[in-house]
Backbone as JSON, one array per atom type, in Angstrom:
{
  "sequence": "MADSLNPCYDNLLLVTDSYKVTHHLQYPPNTTTVYSYFESRGGKFLETVFFGLQYIIKKYLIGQVVTLEKLEQAKEIYDAQLGPGLFNYEGWKHILDKHGGQLPLRIKAVPEGSVIPYKNVLLTVENTDPKCYWLTNYIETLLVQVWYPMTVCTNSRAQKDVIAQYLDDTADNLDGLSFKLHDFGFRGSTSVESAAIGGAAHLVNFQCSDTMAGIIMARRFYGCKMAGFS",
  "N": [[-32.17, 34.5, -5.87], [-35.24, 32.98, -4.71], [-35.72, 30.27, -2.61], [-37.69, 27.63, -3.12], [-37.56, 25.21, -2.55], [-36.65, 23.07, 0.15], [-33.24, 22.99, 0.97], [-32.11, 21.05, 2.77], [-33.51, 18.87, 2.81], [-35.19, 18.44, 0.52], [-33.49, 18.34, -1.73], [-31.48, 16.4, -3.17], [-28.97, 16.59, -4.27], [-27.62, 18.42, -2.7], [-27.28, 17.02, -0.32], [-24.73, 16.07, 0.74], [-21.15, 15.83, 1.46], [-19.36, 18.86, 1.08], [-16.71, 18.64, -0.07], [-16.92, 16.46, -1.72], [-18.27, 17.31, -4.07], [-16.31, 18.2, -5.87], [-15.09, 16.0, -6.78], [-15.42, 14.81, -9.2], [-13.75, 15.98, -10.89], [-11.33, 14.89, -10.37], [-10.95, 12.0, -10.7], [-9.05, 9.44, -12.45], [-8.37, 9.59, -15.8], [-10.85, 8.3, -18.35], [-12.24, 6.7, -16.36], [-14.89, 4.65, -15.72], [-16.35, 3.09, -14.03], [-17.27, 2.95, -10.63], [-17.02, 1.13, -7.7], [-18.23, 0.67, -4.58], [-18.04, -0.12, -0.92], [-19.66, -0.93, 2.23], [-18.89, -1.5, 5.58], [-18.85, -2.7, 8.98], [-16.28, -1.85, 10.99], [-15.65, -2.75, 13.53], [-15.81, -2.7, 17.17], [-17.7, -2.21, 20.12], [-19.17, -4.72, 20.07], [-18.99, -7.87, 18.51], [-20.56, -8.4, 16.58], [-23.08, -7.09, 14.25], [-26.2, -5.66, 14.02], [-27.74, -5.2, 11.04], [-29.54, -2.51, 9.79], [-31.92, -0.08, 8.51], [-31.21, 0.98, 5.91], [-33.27, 0.58, 3.94], [-35.02, 2.62, 4.7], [-33.56, 5.01, 4.24], [-33.2, 4.65, 1.33], [-35.75, 4.62, 0.35], [-36.67, 7.13, 1.16], [-34.92, 9.26, 0.1], [-33.81, 8.38, -2.25], [-35.26, 7.16, -4.24], [-37.1, 7.27, -7.3], [-37.67, 10.18, -9.37], [-35.26, 12.3, -8.49], [-33.83, 14.18, -9.39], [-34.26, 17.4, -10.59], [-34.8, 20.22, -12.88], [-35.15, 22.54, -11.44], [-33.85, 21.84, -8.81], [-31.37, 21.27, -9.8], [-30.56, 23.78, -10.6], [-30.67, 25.33, -8.15], [-28.82, 24.01, -6.72], [-26.34, 24.46, -8.12], [-26.33, 27.34, -7.72], [-25.81, 27.52, -4.88], [-23.56, 26.0, -4.55], [-21.7, 27.26, -6.24], [-21.45, 29.65, -4.9], [-20.39, 28.81, -2.56], [-17.9, 27.23, -3.06], [-16.93, 28.4, -5.44], [-17.08, 29.45, -8.75], [-17.95, 27.04, -11.48], [-16.98, 24.61, -10.31], [-18.94, 22.82, -9.47], [-20.65, 19.92, -10.79], [-22.45, 20.3, -13.11], [-23.1, 19.6, -15.63], [-22.83, 16.7, -15.47], [-24.96, 16.11, -13.76], [-27.1, 17.15, -15.22], [-26.88, 15.42, -17.23], [-27.99, 13.09, -16.08], [-30.46, 13.93, -15.57], [-31.54, 14.31, -18.1], [-31.03, 12.0, -19.63], [-31.99, 9.85, -17.9], [-34.23, 10.44, -16.71], [-34.08, 11.94, -14.43], [-33.8, 10.02, -12.48], [-31.57, 7.99, -10.49], [-28.77, 6.36, -11.66], [-27.86, 3.99, -10.27], [-26.54, 0.94, -8.6], [-27.7, -0.65, -5.82], [-26.75, -2.9, -3.52], [-27.34, -5.21, -0.77], [-27.14, -6.83, 2.57], [-29.88, -8.71, 3.98], [-32.17, -6.67, 5.82], [-32.08, -6.61, 9.41], [-30.4, -8.72, 9.62], [-27.87, -10.31, 11.43], [-24.62, -9.69, 11.65], [-21.16, -10.62, 11.64], [-18.61, -8.32, 12.41], [-16.51, -6.61, 10.2], [-17.16, -7.48, 7.7], [-18.84, -7.21, 4.53], [-21.61, -5.05, 4.34], [-23.17, -3.51, 2.7], [-23.26, -2.49, -0.95], [-22.41, -0.24, -3.54], [-22.85, 0.91, -6.83], [-22.21, 2.49, -9.99], [-24.38, 2.43, -12.66], [-24.33, 3.7, -15.15], [-21.8, 4.47, -17.37], [-20.95, 6.91, -17.49], [-21.56, 8.39, -15.21], [-19.76, 7.71, -13.13], [-18.72, 9.29, -10.96], [-20.89, 9.34, -9.41], [-21.25, 7.28, -7.53], [-19.84, 7.57, -5.08], [-20.67, 9.94, -4.21], [-22.97, 9.91, -3.09], [-22.28, 8.82, -0.66], [-22.13, 10.1, 1.83], [-24.81, 10.26, 2.69], [-25.58, 7.62, 2.65], [-23.95, 6.33, 4.61], [-25.2, 7.19, 7.02], [-26.64, 5.02, 7.96], [-25.22, 3.98, 10.04], [-26.35, 4.83, 12.39], [-29.13, 3.72, 12.89], [-28.31, 1.24, 12.9], [-26.6, 0.9, 14.94], [-28.27, 1.54, 17.08], [-29.94, -0.77, 16.96], [-28.23, -2.74, 17.22], [-27.19, -2.37, 19.72], [-29.72, -2.65, 21.21], [-30.3, -5.18, 20.71], [-28.34, -6.58, 22.13], [-29.02, -5.73, 24.79], [-31.37, -6.94, 24.93], [-30.53, -9.62, 24.94], [-29.25, -9.88, 27.36], [-31.27, -9.38, 29.11], [-32.91, -11.6, 28.68], [-31.25, -13.46, 29.54], [-31.26, -13.16, 32.37], [-34.06, -13.18, 32.67], [-34.36, -15.99, 32.09], [-33.01, -17.15, 34.26], [-34.73, -16.38, 36.42], [-37.43, -16.47, 36.07], [-40.26, -18.63, 34.85], [-40.5, -19.0, 32.06], [-39.7, -17.53, 28.88], [-41.67, -15.84, 28.09], [-43.13, -12.78, 27.06], [-40.64, -11.39, 26.66], [-40.31, -9.67, 24.56], [-41.42, -7.36, 25.49], [-40.01, -6.26, 27.38], [-38.25, -4.1, 27.57], [-38.9, -0.63, 27.37], [-39.44, 2.01, 25.02], [-38.92, 5.24, 25.67], [-37.95, 7.39, 24.4], [-38.32, 9.53, 22.72], [-38.49, 12.3, 23.53], [-35.94, 12.84, 24.2], [-34.48, 12.75, 21.86], [-32.67, 14.37, 19.21], [-33.98, 15.32, 17.06], [-37.19, 15.11, 15.3], [-36.88, 13.34, 13.12], [-34.65, 11.73, 13.97], [-35.64, 10.49, 16.18], [-37.51, 8.91, 15.02], [-36.02, 7.3, 13.37], [-34.16, 6.09, 15.35], [-36.14, 5.04, 16.94], [-37.52, 3.24, 15.49], [-35.54, 1.22, 14.98], [-35.28, 0.17, 17.49], [-37.69, -1.09, 17.67], [-37.05, -3.45, 16.16], [-36.17, -5.34, 17.75], [-37.81, -5.23, 20.06], [-41.15, -4.94, 21.19], [-42.37, -2.82, 22.31], [-43.14, 0.57, 22.85], [-43.44, 4.04, 23.22], [-42.77, 6.09, 21.47], [-43.89, 7.58, 18.95], [-43.0, 8.46, 16.57], [-41.1, 6.56, 15.66], [-42.9, 4.43, 15.48], [-44.53, 5.19, 13.38], [-42.64, 5.48, 11.32], [-41.86, 2.72, 11.08], [-44.14, 1.69, 10.1], [-44.73, 3.3, 7.75], [-42.35, 3.04, 6.02], [-41.51, 0.4, 6.25], [-43.67, -1.12, 6.06], [-45.0, -2.27, 8.35], [-47.84, -2.83, 10.13], [-48.46, -2.27, 12.88], [-45.93, -1.73, 14.92], [-45.25, -1.17, 17.59], [-46.27, -1.14, 20.99], [-48.06, 0.56, 23.6]],
  "CA": [[-33.16, 33.51, -6.07], [-35.76, 32.5, -3.66], [-35.61, 28.81, -2.52], [-39.07, 26.96, -3.08], [-37.13, 23.84, -2.04], [-35.87, 22.96, 1.5], [-32.01, 22.26, 0.67], [-31.66, 20.03, 3.44], [-34.37, 17.6, 2.81], [-35.88, 18.13, -0.7], [-32.59, 18.5, -2.88], [-30.3, 15.34, -2.95], [-27.66, 17.21, -4.8], [-26.96, 19.24, -1.62], [-27.21, 16.19, 0.76], [-23.45, 15.39, 0.72], [-20.12, 16.78, 1.87], [-18.88, 19.91, -0.1], [-15.53, 18.15, -0.88], [-17.29, 15.46, -2.79], [-18.81, 17.93, -5.26], [-15.27, 18.44, -6.97], [-14.45, 14.73, -7.15], [-15.65, 14.46, -10.67], [-12.7, 16.56, -11.63], [-10.19, 14.25, -9.79], [-10.89, 10.68, -10.98], [-8.33, 9.14, -13.48], [-9.11, 9.63, -17.27], [-11.43, 7.0, -18.76], [-12.87, 6.04, -15.29], [-16.29, 4.3, -16.11], [-17.08, 2.29, -12.91], [-16.8, 2.88, -9.38], [-17.61, 0.25, -6.83], [-17.82, 0.94, -3.19], [-18.78, -0.92, -0.06], [-19.66, -0.33, 3.62], [-18.7, -2.53, 6.58], [-18.42, -2.31, 10.32], [-15.0, -2.1, 11.4], [-15.54, -3.2, 14.81], [-16.27, -1.82, 18.27], [-18.0, -2.92, 21.39], [-19.72, -5.76, 19.79], [-18.4, -8.67, 17.63], [-21.53, -8.56, 15.53], [-23.79, -5.78, 14.12], [-27.58, -5.79, 13.25], [-28.03, -4.25, 9.87], [-31.12, -1.85, 9.83], [-31.96, 1.3, 8.33], [-31.01, 1.31, 4.69], [-34.48, 0.78, 3.26], [-35.8, 3.89, 4.87], [-32.8, 5.98, 3.34], [-33.39, 4.5, -0.01], [-37.21, 5.04, -0.08], [-37.07, 8.62, 1.44], [-34.14, 9.99, -0.56], [-33.09, 7.83, -3.5], [-36.08, 6.37, -5.42], [-37.88, 8.06, -8.4], [-37.03, 11.31, -9.9], [-34.62, 12.96, -7.5], [-33.2, 15.43, -10.05], [-35.1, 18.2, -11.44], [-33.91, 21.31, -13.27], [-35.21, 23.52, -10.32], [-32.9, 21.38, -8.0], [-30.14, 21.56, -10.28], [-30.2, 25.55, -10.59], [-30.53, 25.65, -6.74], [-27.46, 23.47, -6.31], [-25.43, 25.28, -8.86], [-26.25, 28.81, -7.11], [-25.26, 27.43, -3.7], [-22.14, 25.55, -4.71], [-20.93, 28.44, -6.93], [-21.26, 30.69, -3.8], [-19.58, 28.28, -1.52], [-16.76, 26.69, -3.59], [-16.53, 29.02, -6.38], [-17.84, 28.99, -9.94], [-17.28, 26.11, -12.36], [-16.72, 23.27, -9.7], [-20.18, 21.79, -9.36], [-20.86, 19.02, -11.87], [-23.73, 20.76, -13.57], [-23.3, 18.78, -16.85], [-23.18, 15.46, -15.03], [-26.35, 15.97, -13.21], [-28.06, 17.47, -16.43], [-27.08, 14.09, -18.05], [-28.87, 12.29, -15.25], [-31.88, 14.52, -15.78], [-31.91, 14.36, -19.52], [-30.94, 10.59, -20.15], [-32.4, 8.9, -16.91], [-35.45, 11.06, -16.18], [-33.81, 12.43, -13.0], [-33.61, 8.9, -11.67], [-30.15, 7.76, -10.25], [-28.33, 5.25, -12.44], [-27.01, 3.32, -9.32], [-27.2, -0.33, -8.02], [-27.32, -0.86, -4.35], [-27.02, -4.31, -2.88], [-27.18, -5.28, 0.82], [-27.64, -7.97, 3.38], [-31.23, -8.33, 4.36], [-32.24, -5.96, 6.97], [-32.35, -7.44, 10.44], [-29.4, -9.7, 9.77], [-26.86, -10.28, 12.52], [-23.41, -9.89, 10.75], [-19.96, -10.44, 12.23], [-17.89, -7.2, 12.0], [-15.46, -6.68, 8.92], [-18.14, -8.07, 6.51], [-19.56, -6.24, 3.68], [-23.08, -4.94, 4.63], [-23.9, -3.0, 1.43], [-22.41, -1.98, -1.98], [-22.97, 0.62, -4.43], [-22.05, 0.99, -8.11], [-23.02, 3.21, -11.06], [-24.7, 1.65, -13.95], [-24.16, 4.58, -16.47], [-20.27, 4.88, -17.29], [-20.76, 8.55, -17.41], [-21.79, 8.68, -13.95], [-18.92, 7.16, -12.15], [-18.54, 10.1, -9.95], [-22.0, 9.51, -8.63], [-21.15, 6.26, -6.43], [-19.35, 8.1, -3.8], [-21.41, 11.26, -4.02], [-24.14, 9.61, -1.97], [-21.66, 8.11, 0.63], [-22.43, 10.93, 3.07], [-26.1, 9.86, 3.07], [-25.8, 6.25, 3.1], [-23.31, 5.9, 5.82], [-26.03, 7.52, 8.17], [-27.19, 3.97, 8.32], [-24.62, 3.77, 11.28], [-27.15, 5.17, 13.54], [-30.09, 2.74, 13.24], [-27.42, 0.05, 13.07], [-26.09, 1.11, 16.26], [-29.32, 1.38, 18.17], [-30.47, -1.9, 16.7], [-27.3, -3.52, 17.79], [-27.32, -2.21, 21.37], [-31.11, -3.1, 21.79], [-30.39, -6.61, 20.64], [-27.37, -7.01, 23.2], [-29.7, -5.54, 25.97], [-32.35, -8.12, 24.93], [-29.62, -10.91, 25.18], [-29.06, -9.65, 29.0], [-32.63, -9.57, 29.72], [-33.38, -12.88, 28.58], [-30.4, -14.44, 30.37], [-31.82, -13.08, 33.7], [-35.4, -13.83, 32.75], [-34.35, -17.36, 32.22], [-32.61, -17.55, 35.57], [-35.6, -16.08, 37.49], [-38.92, -16.72, 35.63], [-40.67, -19.91, 34.43], [-40.39, -18.89, 30.7], [-39.33, -16.1, 28.29], [-43.0, -15.11, 27.59], [-43.05, -11.38, 27.34], [-39.47, -10.83, 26.62], [-40.25, -8.47, 23.81], [-41.99, -6.12, 26.08], [-39.3, -5.82, 28.62], [-37.44, -2.76, 27.35], [-39.82, 0.11, 26.69], [-38.63, 3.04, 24.57], [-39.52, 6.54, 25.82], [-36.68, 8.21, 23.98], [-38.66, 10.47, 21.88], [-38.12, 13.68, 24.07], [-34.29, 12.97, 24.23], [-33.82, 12.84, 20.51], [-32.21, 15.55, 18.67], [-34.86, 15.74, 16.03], [-38.21, 14.05, 15.05], [-36.34, 12.12, 12.38], [-33.74, 10.81, 14.58], [-36.66, 9.83, 17.2], [-38.09, 7.96, 14.19], [-35.02, 6.31, 13.03], [-33.87, 5.29, 16.48], [-37.32, 4.33, 17.6], [-37.84, 2.1, 14.67], [-34.41, 0.43, 15.2], [-35.61, -0.38, 18.71], [-38.64, -2.08, 17.31], [-36.66, -4.67, 15.44], [-35.9, -6.23, 18.83], [-38.68, -5.2, 21.05], [-42.63, -4.53, 20.76], [-43.09, -1.7, 23.24], [-42.75, 1.97, 22.73], [-44.29, 5.37, 23.17], [-42.03, 6.9, 20.51], [-44.6, 7.51, 17.75], [-42.31, 8.62, 15.25], [-40.55, 5.14, 15.27], [-43.83, 3.52, 15.04], [-44.87, 5.58, 12.06], [-41.62, 5.0, 10.38], [-41.95, 1.33, 10.63], [-45.41, 1.57, 9.18], [-44.57, 3.75, 6.25], [-41.26, 2.44, 5.26], [-41.24, -1.12, 6.47], [-45.05, -2.1, 6.05], [-45.5, -2.9, 9.55], [-49.0, -2.0, 10.65], [-48.27, -1.87, 14.24], [-44.73, -2.39, 15.36], [-45.05, -1.11, 18.97], [-47.5, -1.01, 21.88], [-47.79, 1.19, 24.72]],
  "C": [[-33.74, 32.86, -4.84], [-35.92, 31.05, -3.71], [-37.18, 28.35, -2.21], [-38.77, 25.55, -2.56], [-36.29, 24.09, -0.62], [-34.56, 22.31, 1.12], [-31.67, 21.07, 1.33], [-32.39, 18.76, 3.19], [-34.75, 17.32, 1.29], [-34.76, 18.05, -1.99], [-31.48, 17.48, -2.65], [-29.11, 15.85, -3.34], [-26.96, 17.98, -3.66], [-26.93, 18.36, -0.38], [-25.84, 15.38, 0.53], [-22.49, 16.37, 1.42], [-19.68, 17.68, 0.85], [-17.78, 19.2, -0.87], [-15.76, 17.28, -1.97], [-17.76, 16.09, -4.12], [-17.61, 18.13, -6.34], [-14.65, 17.0, -7.24], [-14.42, 14.31, -8.52], [-14.42, 15.02, -11.46], [-11.39, 15.7, -11.35], [-10.02, 12.72, -10.02], [-9.9, 10.59, -12.32], [-9.19, 9.25, -14.84], [-9.62, 8.31, -17.57], [-11.89, 6.11, -17.61], [-14.43, 5.83, -15.74], [-17.09, 3.76, -14.91], [-16.62, 2.56, -11.54], [-17.55, 2.12, -8.46], [-17.34, 0.37, -5.51], [-18.66, 0.02, -2.28], [-18.72, -0.33, 1.41], [-19.65, -1.53, 4.47], [-18.7, -1.91, 7.95], [-17.14, -2.76, 10.66], [-14.66, -2.79, 12.75], [-15.92, -2.38, 15.83], [-16.57, -2.63, 19.54], [-18.51, -4.46, 21.2], [-19.03, -6.47, 18.58], [-19.31, -8.76, 16.36], [-22.42, -7.34, 15.44], [-25.17, -6.36, 13.49], [-27.71, -4.8, 12.12], [-29.52, -3.76, 9.73], [-31.04, -0.43, 9.32], [-31.98, 1.83, 6.59], [-32.37, 1.48, 3.85], [-35.27, 2.07, 3.42], [-34.96, 5.02, 4.04], [-33.07, 5.86, 1.95], [-34.8, 5.01, -0.53], [-37.5, 6.55, 0.1], [-36.1, 9.61, 0.45], [-33.84, 9.75, -2.0], [-34.09, 7.44, -4.75], [-36.83, 7.53, -6.11], [-37.01, 9.12, -8.83], [-36.45, 12.34, -8.74], [-33.99, 14.36, -8.14], [-34.06, 16.15, -10.94], [-34.3, 19.48, -11.89], [-33.97, 22.53, -12.19], [-34.12, 22.99, -9.21], [-31.57, 21.62, -8.37], [-29.65, 22.96, -10.25], [-30.0, 25.75, -9.14], [-29.1, 25.21, -6.32], [-26.45, 24.21, -6.86], [-25.19, 26.67, -8.23], [-25.39, 28.63, -5.79], [-23.86, 27.02, -3.74], [-21.18, 26.64, -5.35], [-20.53, 29.36, -5.73], [-20.35, 30.05, -2.74], [-18.07, 27.8, -1.97], [-16.22, 27.57, -4.67], [-17.04, 28.72, -7.63], [-17.08, 27.92, -10.75], [-16.93, 24.69, -11.65], [-17.8, 22.4, -9.56], [-20.29, 21.11, -10.69], [-22.19, 19.28, -12.53], [-24.09, 19.67, -14.68], [-23.52, 17.21, -16.5], [-24.68, 15.26, -14.53], [-27.37, 16.35, -14.21], [-28.07, 16.16, -17.1], [-28.05, 13.02, -17.3], [-30.32, 12.69, -15.53], [-32.5, 14.18, -17.09], [-31.99, 12.69, -19.95], [-31.9, 9.61, -19.14], [-33.68, 9.67, -16.26], [-35.38, 11.64, -14.79], [-33.79, 11.12, -12.11], [-32.16, 8.53, -11.39], [-29.78, 6.36, -10.87], [-27.26, 4.54, -11.33], [-27.7, 1.78, -9.07], [-26.66, -0.45, -6.6], [-27.76, -2.22, -3.88], [-26.57, -4.43, -1.29], [-27.55, -6.48, 1.45], [-28.95, -7.72, 3.8], [-31.27, -7.6, 5.79], [-32.7, -6.88, 8.18], [-31.27, -8.55, 10.65], [-28.51, -9.32, 10.79], [-25.48, -10.75, 11.7], [-22.24, -9.68, 11.53], [-19.33, -9.15, 11.58], [-16.81, -7.57, 10.99], [-16.03, -7.66, 7.97], [-18.74, -6.89, 5.81], [-21.06, -6.18, 4.09], [-23.87, -4.24, 3.41], [-22.77, -2.64, 0.42], [-23.18, -1.13, -2.88], [-22.02, 0.73, -5.63], [-22.9, 1.68, -9.13], [-23.29, 2.23, -12.03], [-24.81, 2.56, -15.11], [-22.62, 4.9, -16.36], [-20.01, 6.3, -17.23], [-20.87, 8.94, -16.06], [-21.01, 7.89, -12.83], [-18.68, 7.75, -10.98], [-19.73, 10.07, -8.93], [-21.91, 8.57, -7.43], [-20.81, 6.88, -5.17], [-19.77, 9.55, -3.34], [-22.31, 11.1, -2.96], [-23.58, 9.08, -0.83], [-22.15, 8.82, 1.85], [-23.84, 10.5, 3.5], [-26.17, 8.54, 3.37], [-25.12, 5.84, 4.42], [-24.18, 6.3, 7.08], [-26.86, 6.15, 8.54], [-26.36, 3.55, 9.57], [-25.47, 3.8, 12.34], [-28.32, 4.1, 13.87], [-29.44, 1.39, 13.54], [-26.94, -0.16, 14.5], [-27.01, 0.9, 17.43], [-29.74, -0.01, 18.05], [-29.62, -3.01, 17.49], [-27.36, -3.58, 19.16], [-28.6, -2.79, 21.94], [-30.96, -4.53, 21.8], [-29.39, -7.21, 21.87], [-28.16, -6.89, 24.51], [-30.82, -6.67, 26.15], [-31.8, -9.51, 25.22], [-29.52, -10.95, 26.8], [-30.33, -10.0, 29.53], [-33.16, -10.96, 29.61], [-32.47, -13.86, 29.38], [-31.03, -14.46, 31.87], [-33.28, -13.61, 33.88], [-35.4, -15.35, 32.77], [-33.9, -17.96, 33.52], [-33.78, -17.25, 36.58], [-37.16, -16.24, 37.27], [-39.02, -18.14, 35.09], [-40.39, -19.99, 32.89], [-39.94, -17.55, 30.12], [-40.44, -15.29, 27.71], [-42.74, -13.55, 28.03], [-41.73, -10.74, 27.32], [-39.5, -9.7, 25.64], [-40.93, -7.35, 24.31], [-41.1, -5.73, 27.36], [-38.31, -4.77, 28.67], [-38.28, -1.83, 26.5], [-39.03, 1.37, 26.35], [-39.54, 4.36, 24.88], [-38.64, 7.61, 25.31], [-36.98, 9.41, 23.13], [-38.33, 11.94, 22.22], [-36.59, 13.77, 24.21], [-33.73, 12.87, 23.04], [-33.49, 14.23, 20.03], [-33.18, 16.18, 17.59], [-36.0, 14.61, 15.86], [-37.68, 12.87, 14.18], [-35.44, 11.22, 13.1], [-34.51, 9.98, 15.65], [-37.03, 8.62, 16.13], [-37.08, 6.89, 13.68], [-34.53, 5.28, 14.16], [-34.91, 4.34, 16.99], [-37.67, 3.05, 16.72], [-36.74, 0.98, 14.79], [-34.69, -0.38, 16.36], [-36.66, -1.42, 18.64], [-38.26, -3.35, 16.6], [-36.47, -5.71, 16.51], [-36.95, -6.25, 19.85], [-40.14, -4.74, 20.48], [-43.28, -3.41, 21.58], [-42.31, -0.45, 23.18], [-43.73, 2.9, 22.75], [-43.71, 6.28, 22.16], [-42.85, 6.74, 19.3], [-44.07, 7.67, 16.58], [-41.7, 7.45, 14.85], [-41.62, 4.32, 14.81], [-44.42, 3.9, 13.64], [-43.98, 5.27, 10.9], [-41.58, 3.59, 9.99], [-43.25, 1.11, 9.76], [-45.31, 2.12, 7.79], [-43.61, 3.41, 5.41], [-40.98, 1.13, 5.22], [-42.49, -1.89, 6.38], [-45.53, -2.64, 7.06], [-46.78, -2.14, 10.09], [-48.9, -1.33, 11.89], [-47.1, -2.45, 14.85], [-44.62, -2.14, 16.95], [-46.37, -0.69, 19.82], [-47.18, -0.25, 23.1], [-48.05, 0.63, 26.05]]
}
């Protein structure tokens, strides 16, 4: 079967860890609801800046994300990798038939840009169709990638605090603080998407950047006409 879809980007059914594909067979009988949460467990800073979930939701989870073509593609690939019969074909077909391929999930989160002490819930996910209890944690792999924009945003904020401290010591005012740390990180990123995500996260705290991917991401997914200046 020739792939007309790019499995890494176009097919959500393949954007997960392989082991999660078999979890639908392992839940206790009569399970109807799975409610999961995401938190920062701690690290270098006592607080984290929450950012990046809106991009993930808009890019990967909104609208019809399940089609028959994607379903057949996923079945072929998982049958080859895991063995026949383990992929939840019927569960995904139910989402396609009953929900028009849209995900029966409820995602709640703190407002993006919020500064939250660690060990607090940042986002929650639950299924809204009792037949799709297995779906909640299927998308965990994708959702936890919010760690990267959060990490960049948190570090950027801490750097801004340090700059502000010394600017206050050595200057008349804090004018221009948002232009004191410039992003030239595009060429050092591992991909255009990582440059976009990290670049946009930096722009939460500063207004100066030459990383066009981040500026475009802020424009497209956050409605910011021009987030950074050269």
